[in-house]
mmCIF file of C-alpha atoms and ligand atoms in Angstrom:
data_model
loop_
_atom_site.group_PDB
_atom_site.id
_atom_site.type_symbol
_atom_site.label_atom_id
_atom_site.label_comp_id
_atom_site.label_asym_id
_atom_site.label_seq_id
_atom_site.Cartn_x
_atom_site.Cartn_y
_atom_site.Cartn_z
ATOM 1 C CA MET I 1 15.570 -13.124 15.552
ATOM 2 C CA ALA I 2 13.394 -9.703 14.054
ATOM 3 C CA LEU I 3 13.404 -8.567 10.264
ATOM 4 C CA ASP I 4 15.011 -4.969 10.388
ATOM 5 C CA PHE I 5 13.082 -3.063 9.586
ATOM 6 C CA GLN I 6 12.496 -0.292 13.144
ATOM 7 C CA THR I 7 14.838 2.397 11.601
ATOM 8 C CA PRO I 8 11.689 4.812 12.235
ATOM 9 C CA VAL I 9 10.654 6.633 8.673
ATOM 10 C CA PRO I 10 11.814 10.337 8.824
ATOM 11 C CA ILE I 11 9.316 13.221 10.385
ATOM 12 C CA VAL I 12 9.171 16.348 8.908
ATOM 13 C CA ASP I 13 6.359 19.007 9.515
ATOM 14 C CA GLY I 14 3.890 18.764 6.671
ATOM 15 C CA THR I 15 2.351 22.086 7.871
ATOM 16 C CA THR I 16 6.050 24.351 6.666
ATOM 17 C CA ILE I 17 8.043 21.989 4.633
ATOM 18 C CA THR I 18 7.708 23.936 0.699
ATOM 19 C CA ARG I 19 8.113 22.446 -2.172
ATOM 20 C CA GLU I 20 12.066 23.364 -2.703
ATOM 21 C CA GLU I 21 13.525 21.190 1.285
ATOM 22 C CA PHE I 22 10.191 17.983 -0.461
ATOM 23 C CA THR I 23 12.249 18.197 -3.863
ATOM 24 C CA GLU I 24 15.428 18.381 -3.181
ATOM 25 C CA GLN I 25 14.977 15.941 0.699
ATOM 26 C CA TYR I 26 12.895 13.459 -0.219
ATOM 27 C CA ALA I 27 11.442 13.127 -4.077
ATOM 28 C CA LYS I 28 14.047 13.590 -6.900
ATOM 29 C CA PRO I 29 16.556 11.251 -3.707
ATOM 30 C CA GLN I 30 13.015 8.248 -3.529
ATOM 31 C CA LYS I 31 13.162 8.715 -0.335
ATOM 32 C CA PRO I 32 10.263 8.529 2.041
ATOM 33 C CA VAL I 33 9.026 10.712 4.534
ATOM 34 C CA VAL I 34 6.382 11.168 6.930
ATOM 35 C CA LEU I 35 5.235 14.578 5.836
ATOM 36 C CA ARG I 36 3.852 14.801 9.368
ATOM 37 C CA GLY I 37 -0.028 17.005 9.625
ATOM 38 C CA LEU I 38 0.006 17.802 5.824
ATOM 39 C CA TRP I 39 -3.742 17.437 5.438
ATOM 40 C CA LYS I 40 -4.438 19.175 8.566
ATOM 41 C CA GLN I 41 -5.327 22.633 5.803
ATOM 42 C CA TYR I 42 -8.287 21.224 4.138
ATOM 43 C CA PRO I 43 -11.408 21.282 5.142
ATOM 44 C CA ALA I 44 -11.854 16.907 5.069
ATOM 45 C CA TYR I 45 -8.899 17.423 7.543
ATOM 46 C CA THR I 46 -12.330 17.810 10.559
ATOM 47 C CA LYS I 47 -15.332 17.175 7.314
ATOM 48 C CA TRP I 48 -14.712 13.059 6.951
ATOM 49 C CA THR I 49 -15.587 11.448 9.870
ATOM 50 C CA MET I 50 -16.985 7.585 10.580
ATOM 51 C CA ASP I 51 -20.191 9.461 10.857
ATOM 52 C CA PHE I 52 -20.234 11.891 7.588
ATOM 53 C CA PHE I 53 -19.469 8.968 5.341
ATOM 54 C CA ARG I 54 -22.762 7.046 7.354
ATOM 55 C CA GLN I 55 -24.740 9.612 6.612
ATOM 56 C CA THR I 56 -23.990 10.982 3.597
ATOM 57 C CA MET I 57 -23.313 7.446 2.023
ATOM 58 C CA GLY I 58 -24.973 5.069 3.879
ATOM 59 C CA SER I 59 -26.560 3.139 1.469
ATOM 60 C CA ILE I 60 -24.185 2.345 -0.510
ATOM 61 C CA GLU I 61 -23.526 -1.245 -1.307
ATOM 62 C CA VAL I 62 -19.687 -2.147 -1.251
ATOM 63 C CA GLY I 63 -17.155 -4.562 -1.896
ATOM 64 C CA LEU I 64 -15.056 -5.791 0.046
ATOM 65 C CA PHE I 65 -11.689 -7.886 0.722
ATOM 66 C CA GLY I 66 -9.620 -10.376 3.342
ATOM 67 C CA ASN I 67 -5.939 -9.573 4.170
ATOM 68 C CA ARG I 68 -5.964 -13.458 2.141
ATOM 69 C CA LYS I 69 -3.411 -14.287 4.693
ATOM 70 C CA GLU I 70 -4.996 -17.869 4.576
ATOM 71 C CA ASP I 71 -3.943 -17.331 0.570
ATOM 72 C CA LEU I 72 -1.075 -15.949 -0.527
ATOM 73 C CA SER I 73 -1.971 -17.080 -4.256
ATOM 74 C CA LYS I 74 -4.008 -15.351 -4.582
ATOM 75 C CA THR I 75 -4.732 -11.683 -5.747
ATOM 76 C CA LEU I 76 -7.614 -8.901 -4.793
ATOM 77 C CA GLN I 77 -9.399 -8.550 -7.064
ATOM 78 C CA VAL I 78 -12.423 -10.330 -6.813
ATOM 79 C CA PRO I 79 -14.040 -9.221 -3.314
ATOM 80 C CA ASN I 80 -15.093 -12.382 -1.152
ATOM 81 C CA ALA I 81 -18.574 -9.718 0.568
ATOM 82 C CA VAL I 82 -20.585 -7.447 -0.143
ATOM 83 C CA MET I 83 -22.564 -4.901 2.518
ATOM 84 C CA ARG I 84 -23.895 -2.107 3.049
ATOM 85 C CA PHE I 85 -21.402 1.099 3.586
ATOM 86 C CA ASP I 86 -22.538 2.349 6.767
ATOM 87 C CA GLU I 87 -23.048 -1.510 8.303
ATOM 88 C CA TYR I 88 -18.944 -1.870 6.781
ATOM 89 C CA LEU I 89 -18.266 1.165 9.273
ATOM 90 C CA ASN I 90 -19.659 0.524 11.799
ATOM 91 C CA LEU I 91 -18.599 -3.198 12.032
ATOM 92 C CA ILE I 92 -15.465 -1.732 11.310
ATOM 93 C CA GLU I 93 -15.631 0.620 14.392
ATOM 94 C CA ARG I 94 -16.459 -2.516 16.530
ATOM 95 C CA GLU I 95 -14.719 -5.211 16.018
ATOM 96 C CA PRO I 96 -11.413 -7.073 13.791
ATOM 97 C CA THR I 97 -12.717 -8.513 11.367
ATOM 98 C CA ASP I 98 -11.202 -9.510 7.455
ATOM 99 C CA LEU I 99 -12.678 -7.132 5.862
ATOM 100 C CA ARG I 100 -11.127 -4.211 4.032
ATOM 101 C CA LEU I 101 -12.647 -2.089 1.392
ATOM 102 C CA PHE I 102 -9.927 -1.371 -1.043
ATOM 103 C CA LEU I 103 -9.429 0.949 -3.735
ATOM 104 C CA PHE I 104 -12.089 2.220 -3.192
ATOM 105 C CA PRO I 105 -13.257 5.170 -6.017
ATOM 106 C CA ILE I 106 -15.936 7.479 -2.908
ATOM 107 C CA PHE I 107 -15.433 10.147 -5.008
ATOM 108 C CA LYS I 108 -17.323 8.391 -7.794
ATOM 109 C CA HIS I 109 -19.759 7.803 -5.920
ATOM 110 C CA ARG I 110 -19.617 11.320 -4.437
ATOM 111 C CA PRO I 111 -17.623 14.214 -6.159
ATOM 112 C CA GLU I 112 -18.220 17.157 -4.007
ATOM 113 C CA LEU I 113 -16.566 15.311 -2.016
ATOM 114 C CA LEU I 114 -13.706 16.497 -4.316
ATOM 115 C CA LYS I 115 -14.106 19.738 -2.495
ATOM 116 C CA ASP I 116 -13.304 19.384 0.302
ATOM 117 C CA PHE I 117 -9.828 18.818 -0.469
ATOM 118 C CA ASP I 118 -6.844 20.507 -2.774
ATOM 119 C CA TYR I 119 -3.860 18.960 -3.294
ATOM 120 C CA PRO I 120 -0.774 19.974 -1.529
ATOM 121 C CA LYS I 121 1.524 22.487 -3.339
ATOM 122 C CA ILE I 122 4.756 20.046 -2.072
ATOM 123 C CA THR I 123 4.673 19.423 -5.717
ATOM 124 C CA SER I 124 2.771 18.989 -9.061
ATOM 125 C CA GLY I 125 1.822 16.517 -11.847
ATOM 126 C CA TYR I 126 -0.732 14.585 -10.064
ATOM 127 C CA ILE I 127 -3.100 12.041 -10.715
ATOM 128 C CA LYS I 128 -6.426 12.980 -10.141
ATOM 129 C CA VAL I 129 -8.092 9.836 -9.007
ATOM 130 C CA PRO I 130 -7.484 9.889 -4.657
ATOM 131 C CA PHE I 131 -8.436 6.228 -3.561
ATOM 132 C CA MET I 132 -9.957 5.503 -0.586
ATOM 133 C CA PHE I 133 -9.244 2.209 1.904
ATOM 134 C CA PHE I 134 -10.549 1.984 4.649
ATOM 135 C CA GLY I 135 -9.681 -0.776 7.385
ATOM 136 C CA PRO I 136 -11.157 -2.913 10.680
ATOM 137 C CA PRO I 137 -9.139 -3.327 13.613
ATOM 138 C CA LYS I 138 -5.149 -4.985 13.003
ATOM 139 C CA SER I 139 -6.506 -5.942 9.514
ATOM 140 C CA ILE I 140 -3.259 -6.443 7.708
ATOM 141 C CA VAL I 141 -2.666 -5.229 4.047
ATOM 142 C CA ARG I 142 0.382 -7.989 2.824
ATOM 143 C CA MET I 143 3.739 -6.882 1.934
ATOM 144 C CA HIS I 144 2.841 -4.690 -2.021
ATOM 145 C CA GLN I 145 4.554 -3.136 -4.443
ATOM 146 C CA ASP I 146 1.453 -0.675 -6.617
ATOM 147 C CA ILE I 147 1.395 -2.110 -9.527
ATOM 148 C CA ASP I 148 1.762 1.150 -11.842
ATOM 149 C CA MET I 149 4.996 2.228 -9.567
ATOM 150 C CA CYS I 150 3.698 5.431 -8.756
ATOM 151 C CA ASN I 151 5.249 7.795 -5.490
ATOM 152 C CA VAL I 152 2.078 6.690 -3.339
ATOM 153 C CA TYR I 153 0.998 10.470 -0.607
ATOM 154 C CA LEU I 154 -0.754 8.222 1.523
ATOM 155 C CA THR I 155 -3.217 10.400 3.769
ATOM 156 C CA GLN I 156 -4.635 8.842 7.500
ATOM 157 C CA PHE I 157 -7.799 9.647 8.814
ATOM 158 C CA HIS I 158 -9.611 8.072 11.858
ATOM 159 C CA GLY I 159 -6.985 6.126 13.364
ATOM 160 C CA ARG I 160 -3.429 4.663 13.570
ATOM 161 C CA LYS I 161 -1.743 2.653 10.988
ATOM 162 C CA ARG I 162 1.801 0.565 11.654
ATOM 163 C CA VAL I 163 3.463 0.867 8.357
ATOM 164 C CA VAL I 164 6.544 -0.790 7.204
ATOM 165 C CA LEU I 165 8.966 0.627 4.003
ATOM 166 C CA PHE I 166 11.688 -1.785 1.825
ATOM 167 C CA ALA I 167 13.174 -0.191 -1.068
ATOM 168 C CA PRO I 168 12.743 -1.198 -4.407
ATOM 169 C CA ASP I 169 15.908 -2.760 -4.574
ATOM 170 C CA GLN I 170 15.639 -5.609 -1.696
ATOM 171 C CA SER I 171 13.219 -7.336 -3.528
ATOM 172 C CA ASP I 172 14.982 -9.998 -5.535
ATOM 173 C CA LEU I 173 15.898 -10.704 -1.332
ATOM 174 C CA LEU I 174 11.813 -9.816 -0.546
ATOM 175 C CA TYR I 175 10.999 -12.988 -2.074
ATOM 176 C CA ARG I 176 8.637 -10.920 -4.621
ATOM 177 C CA LEU I 177 7.121 -13.794 -6.914
ATOM 178 C CA PRO I 178 8.207 -12.794 -10.482
ATOM 179 C CA PHE I 179 4.679 -11.635 -12.602
ATOM 180 C CA ASN I 180 3.415 -10.171 -9.796
ATOM 181 C CA VAL I 181 4.044 -7.506 -7.253
ATOM 182 C CA HIS I 182 3.305 -9.380 -3.616
ATOM 183 C CA SER I 183 5.994 -11.176 -1.179
ATOM 184 C CA THR I 184 4.849 -13.899 0.081
ATOM 185 C CA VAL I 185 6.811 -12.845 3.646
ATOM 186 C CA ASP I 186 5.670 -12.599 7.151
ATOM 187 C CA VAL I 187 7.120 -9.529 8.036
ATOM 188 C CA ASP I 188 5.960 -9.714 11.394
ATOM 189 C CA ASN I 189 7.264 -13.272 11.522
ATOM 190 C CA PRO I 190 9.573 -13.787 9.313
ATOM 191 C CA ASP I 191 10.913 -17.857 8.452
ATOM 192 C CA TYR I 192 13.892 -18.044 7.793
ATOM 193 C CA GLU I 193 14.678 -21.392 6.865
ATOM 194 C CA GLU I 194 12.718 -21.003 3.368
ATOM 195 C CA TYR I 195 13.809 -17.221 3.079
ATOM 196 C CA PRO I 196 17.230 -17.191 4.075
ATOM 197 C CA GLY I 197 17.264 -14.263 2.064
ATOM 198 C CA LEU I 198 15.887 -11.894 5.032
ATOM 199 C CA LYS I 199 18.919 -12.159 8.095
ATOM 200 C CA TYR I 200 19.843 -9.742 4.756
ATOM 201 C CA VAL I 201 17.052 -7.095 4.448
ATOM 202 C CA LYS I 202 16.876 -3.712 5.414
ATOM 203 C CA GLY I 203 14.410 -1.333 5.842
ATOM 204 C CA SER I 204 12.012 1.066 7.518
ATOM 205 C CA SER I 205 8.603 1.877 10.135
ATOM 206 C CA THR I 206 6.218 4.468 11.121
ATOM 207 C CA ILE I 207 2.845 4.800 12.441
ATOM 208 C CA LEU I 208 0.931 7.285 10.847
ATOM 209 C CA GLU I 209 -1.588 9.568 12.337
ATOM 210 C CA HIS I 210 -5.424 11.718 11.257
ATOM 211 C CA GLY I 211 -3.870 14.248 9.101
ATOM 212 C CA ASP I 212 -0.221 12.746 8.703
ATOM 213 C CA THR I 213 0.567 12.143 4.713
ATOM 214 C CA LEU I 214 3.923 9.247 3.896
ATOM 215 C CA PHE I 215 5.756 9.882 0.880
ATOM 216 C CA MET I 216 6.326 6.830 -1.088
ATOM 217 C CA PRO I 217 8.897 6.528 -3.682
ATOM 218 C CA SER I 218 8.186 4.478 -6.589
ATOM 219 C CA GLY I 219 8.224 0.702 -6.267
ATOM 220 C CA TYR I 220 8.795 1.062 -2.471
ATOM 221 C CA TRP I 221 6.916 -2.475 -0.706
ATOM 222 C CA HIS I 222 5.254 -1.448 1.596
ATOM 223 C CA HIS I 223 3.545 -4.105 4.705
ATOM 224 C CA ILE I 224 0.500 -2.260 6.133
ATOM 225 C CA GLU I 225 -0.947 -2.877 9.602
ATOM 226 C CA TYR I 226 -4.566 -1.060 10.992
ATOM 227 C CA LEU I 227 -4.065 -0.787 14.585
ATOM 228 C CA GLU I 228 -7.170 0.573 15.168
ATOM 229 C CA GLY I 229 -10.618 0.533 12.469
ATOM 230 C CA GLY I 230 -10.375 3.533 10.327
ATOM 231 C CA PHE I 231 -9.762 5.308 7.006
ATOM 232 C CA GLY I 232 -7.427 6.618 4.878
ATOM 233 C CA LEU I 233 -7.084 8.579 0.718
ATOM 234 C CA SER I 234 -3.797 7.832 -1.173
ATOM 235 C CA VAL I 235 -3.143 9.802 -4.716
ATOM 236 C CA ARG I 236 -0.315 9.523 -5.619
ATOM 237 C CA THR I 237 2.229 10.787 -9.606
ATOM 238 C CA LEU I 238 3.779 9.302 -12.020
ATOM 239 C CA ALA I 239 7.253 7.606 -11.845
ATOM 240 C CA HIS I 240 10.659 9.901 -11.599
ATOM 241 C CA THR I 241 13.014 8.149 -13.994
ATOM 242 C CA LEU I 242 11.855 6.255 -17.079
ATOM 243 C CA PRO I 243 12.720 2.731 -15.433
ATOM 244 C CA MET I 244 10.081 3.112 -12.884
ATOM 245 C CA LYS I 245 7.209 4.648 -15.552
ATOM 246 C CA VAL I 246 8.336 2.065 -18.117
ATOM 247 C CA ARG I 247 7.706 -0.588 -16.187
ATOM 248 C CA GLY I 248 5.037 0.977 -14.203
ATOM 249 C CA VAL I 249 3.254 0.084 -18.038
ATOM 250 C CA TYR I 250 4.906 -3.781 -18.722
ATOM 251 C CA ASN I 251 2.758 -3.947 -14.574
ATOM 252 C CA LEU I 252 -0.354 -3.324 -16.042
ATOM 253 C CA THR I 253 0.317 -4.680 -19.131
ATOM 254 C CA ILE I 254 2.272 -7.870 -20.227
ATOM 255 C CA GLN I 255 2.993 -8.686 -16.717
ATOM 256 C CA ARG I 256 -0.825 -8.747 -14.922
ATOM 257 C CA THR I 257 -2.334 -10.479 -18.703
ATOM 258 C CA THR I 258 0.798 -13.408 -18.487
ATOM 259 C CA ASP I 259 -0.242 -14.086 -14.691
ATOM 260 C CA ASN I 260 -3.628 -13.686 -14.969
ATOM 261 C CA LEU I 261 -3.709 -16.357 -17.645
ATOM 262 C CA MET I 262 -1.513 -18.429 -16.122
ATOM 263 C CA ARG I 263 -3.023 -18.924 -13.019
ATOM 264 C CA LYS I 264 -6.590 -19.409 -15.208
ATOM 265 C CA MET I 265 -4.515 -22.329 -16.803
ATOM 266 C CA ASN I 266 -3.126 -23.646 -13.075
ATOM 267 C CA ASP I 267 -2.973 -22.062 -10.152
ATOM 268 C CA LYS I 268 -1.269 -23.494 -7.961
ATOM 269 C CA LYS I 269 1.702 -25.049 -10.667
ATOM 270 C CA TRP I 270 1.704 -21.352 -11.539
ATOM 271 C CA PHE I 271 2.030 -20.563 -8.164
ATOM 272 C CA GLU I 272 4.952 -23.723 -6.833
ATOM 273 C CA TYR I 273 6.675 -22.036 -10.145
ATOM 274 C CA LYS I 274 7.022 -18.757 -9.329
ATOM 275 C CA LYS I 275 8.096 -19.344 -5.544
ATOM 276 C CA SER I 276 11.015 -21.311 -6.872
ATOM 277 C CA LEU I 277 11.699 -18.671 -9.658
ATOM 278 C CA ALA I 278 11.559 -16.766 -5.773
ATOM 279 C CA ARG I 279 14.135 -18.433 -4.501
ATOM 280 C CA GLU I 280 16.729 -18.356 -6.982
ATOM 281 C CA ARG I 281 16.586 -15.129 -7.745
ATOM 282 C CA ALA I 282 17.035 -14.448 -3.921
ATOM 283 C CA GLN I 283 19.404 -16.670 -3.300
ATOM 284 C CA LYS I 284 21.813 -15.343 -6.279
ATOM 285 C CA ALA I 285 21.664 -11.233 -4.662
ATOM 286 C CA MET I 286 23.111 -13.231 -1.646
ATOM 287 C CA SER I 287 25.297 -14.548 -3.320
ATOM 288 C CA ARG I 288 26.178 -10.998 -5.367
ATOM 289 C CA ILE I 289 25.999 -9.024 -1.773
ATOM 290 C CA GLY I 290 28.577 -11.973 -0.974
ATOM 291 C CA LEU I 291 26.811 -13.792 1.718
ATOM 292 C CA GLN I 292 25.376 -17.490 2.566
ATOM 293 C CA ALA I 293 21.977 -18.324 2.940
HETATM 294 O O1 AKG E 301 -3.948 1.665 3.642
HETATM 295 C C1 AKG E 301 -4.339 0.623 3.006
HETATM 296 O O2 AKG E 301 -5.699 0.175 3.284
HETATM 297 C C2 AKG E 301 -3.525 1.074 2.065
HETATM 298 C C3 AKG E 301 -2.662 1.851 1.271
HETATM 299 C C4 AKG E 301 -2.248 0.332 -0.444
HETATM 300 O O3 AKG E 301 -1.921 -0.810 0.381
HETATM 301 C C5 AKG E 301 -1.327 1.933 -1.117
HETATM 302 O O4 AKG E 301 -1.635 3.691 -0.844
HETATM 303 O O5 AKG E 301 -1.206 0.855 -1.920
#
């Protein structure tokens, strides 16, 4: 049985939606939406291609991460390969490797690229630190919440991406690892013996195309699959509620420090402990809603 995430994320015309419509229908109620073609208004939409990046910044060395499906106890803090950017772009156009370029601060290398776009007027209060993400065909960004609990606006350029989303109130049923913002479940191959709570989660999914922006409200879980090799950019705004803002600060400070420290002390044991806590929480969540494992 497949996990329940076939409900499509709503898609609206990003070229015509007003700020008021976006605020009332999506930002305030914290509902995800695809803003189709929102970025068509900016020069970056046509200018930023694989060739453009190869020609303008091909010699930069980039740190790459594997999808680490093989070792779910690891976080993405230390790259597992370094390569010239143009070689990496050639690679992801050519073949499904495992290597992704994650949270790439491209604008530190080339600040002039910031002139190629503006921050969409559908909202305000952007944290003006955009990041880019590059990945090969079939690569997976395993399921996680963003640690700072911000609202995320993820725009797609080259290639398409499949995104699966779950609301933050599903965290226990998704076996969120305590002291962490990851889950060990594989949304495409759910193991209901190991994770019975998964029978009760309800999510949504979509496919992002060139120029689309996906609004992911604070704390939304996301699992991403690159259908083709390609790249995207994310910008963020602070969480709408005080508890989510506090949660973000807590995650970035106390939680992260504790997790790093415990991992250094005894990685394996700590990981097993977190998994057992996650199981307990899922069990309690199922009892709360009157469900049986
Ligand atoms: O698109 C990607 O490769 C990852 C995006 C992501 O996980 C995020 O913006 O939090």
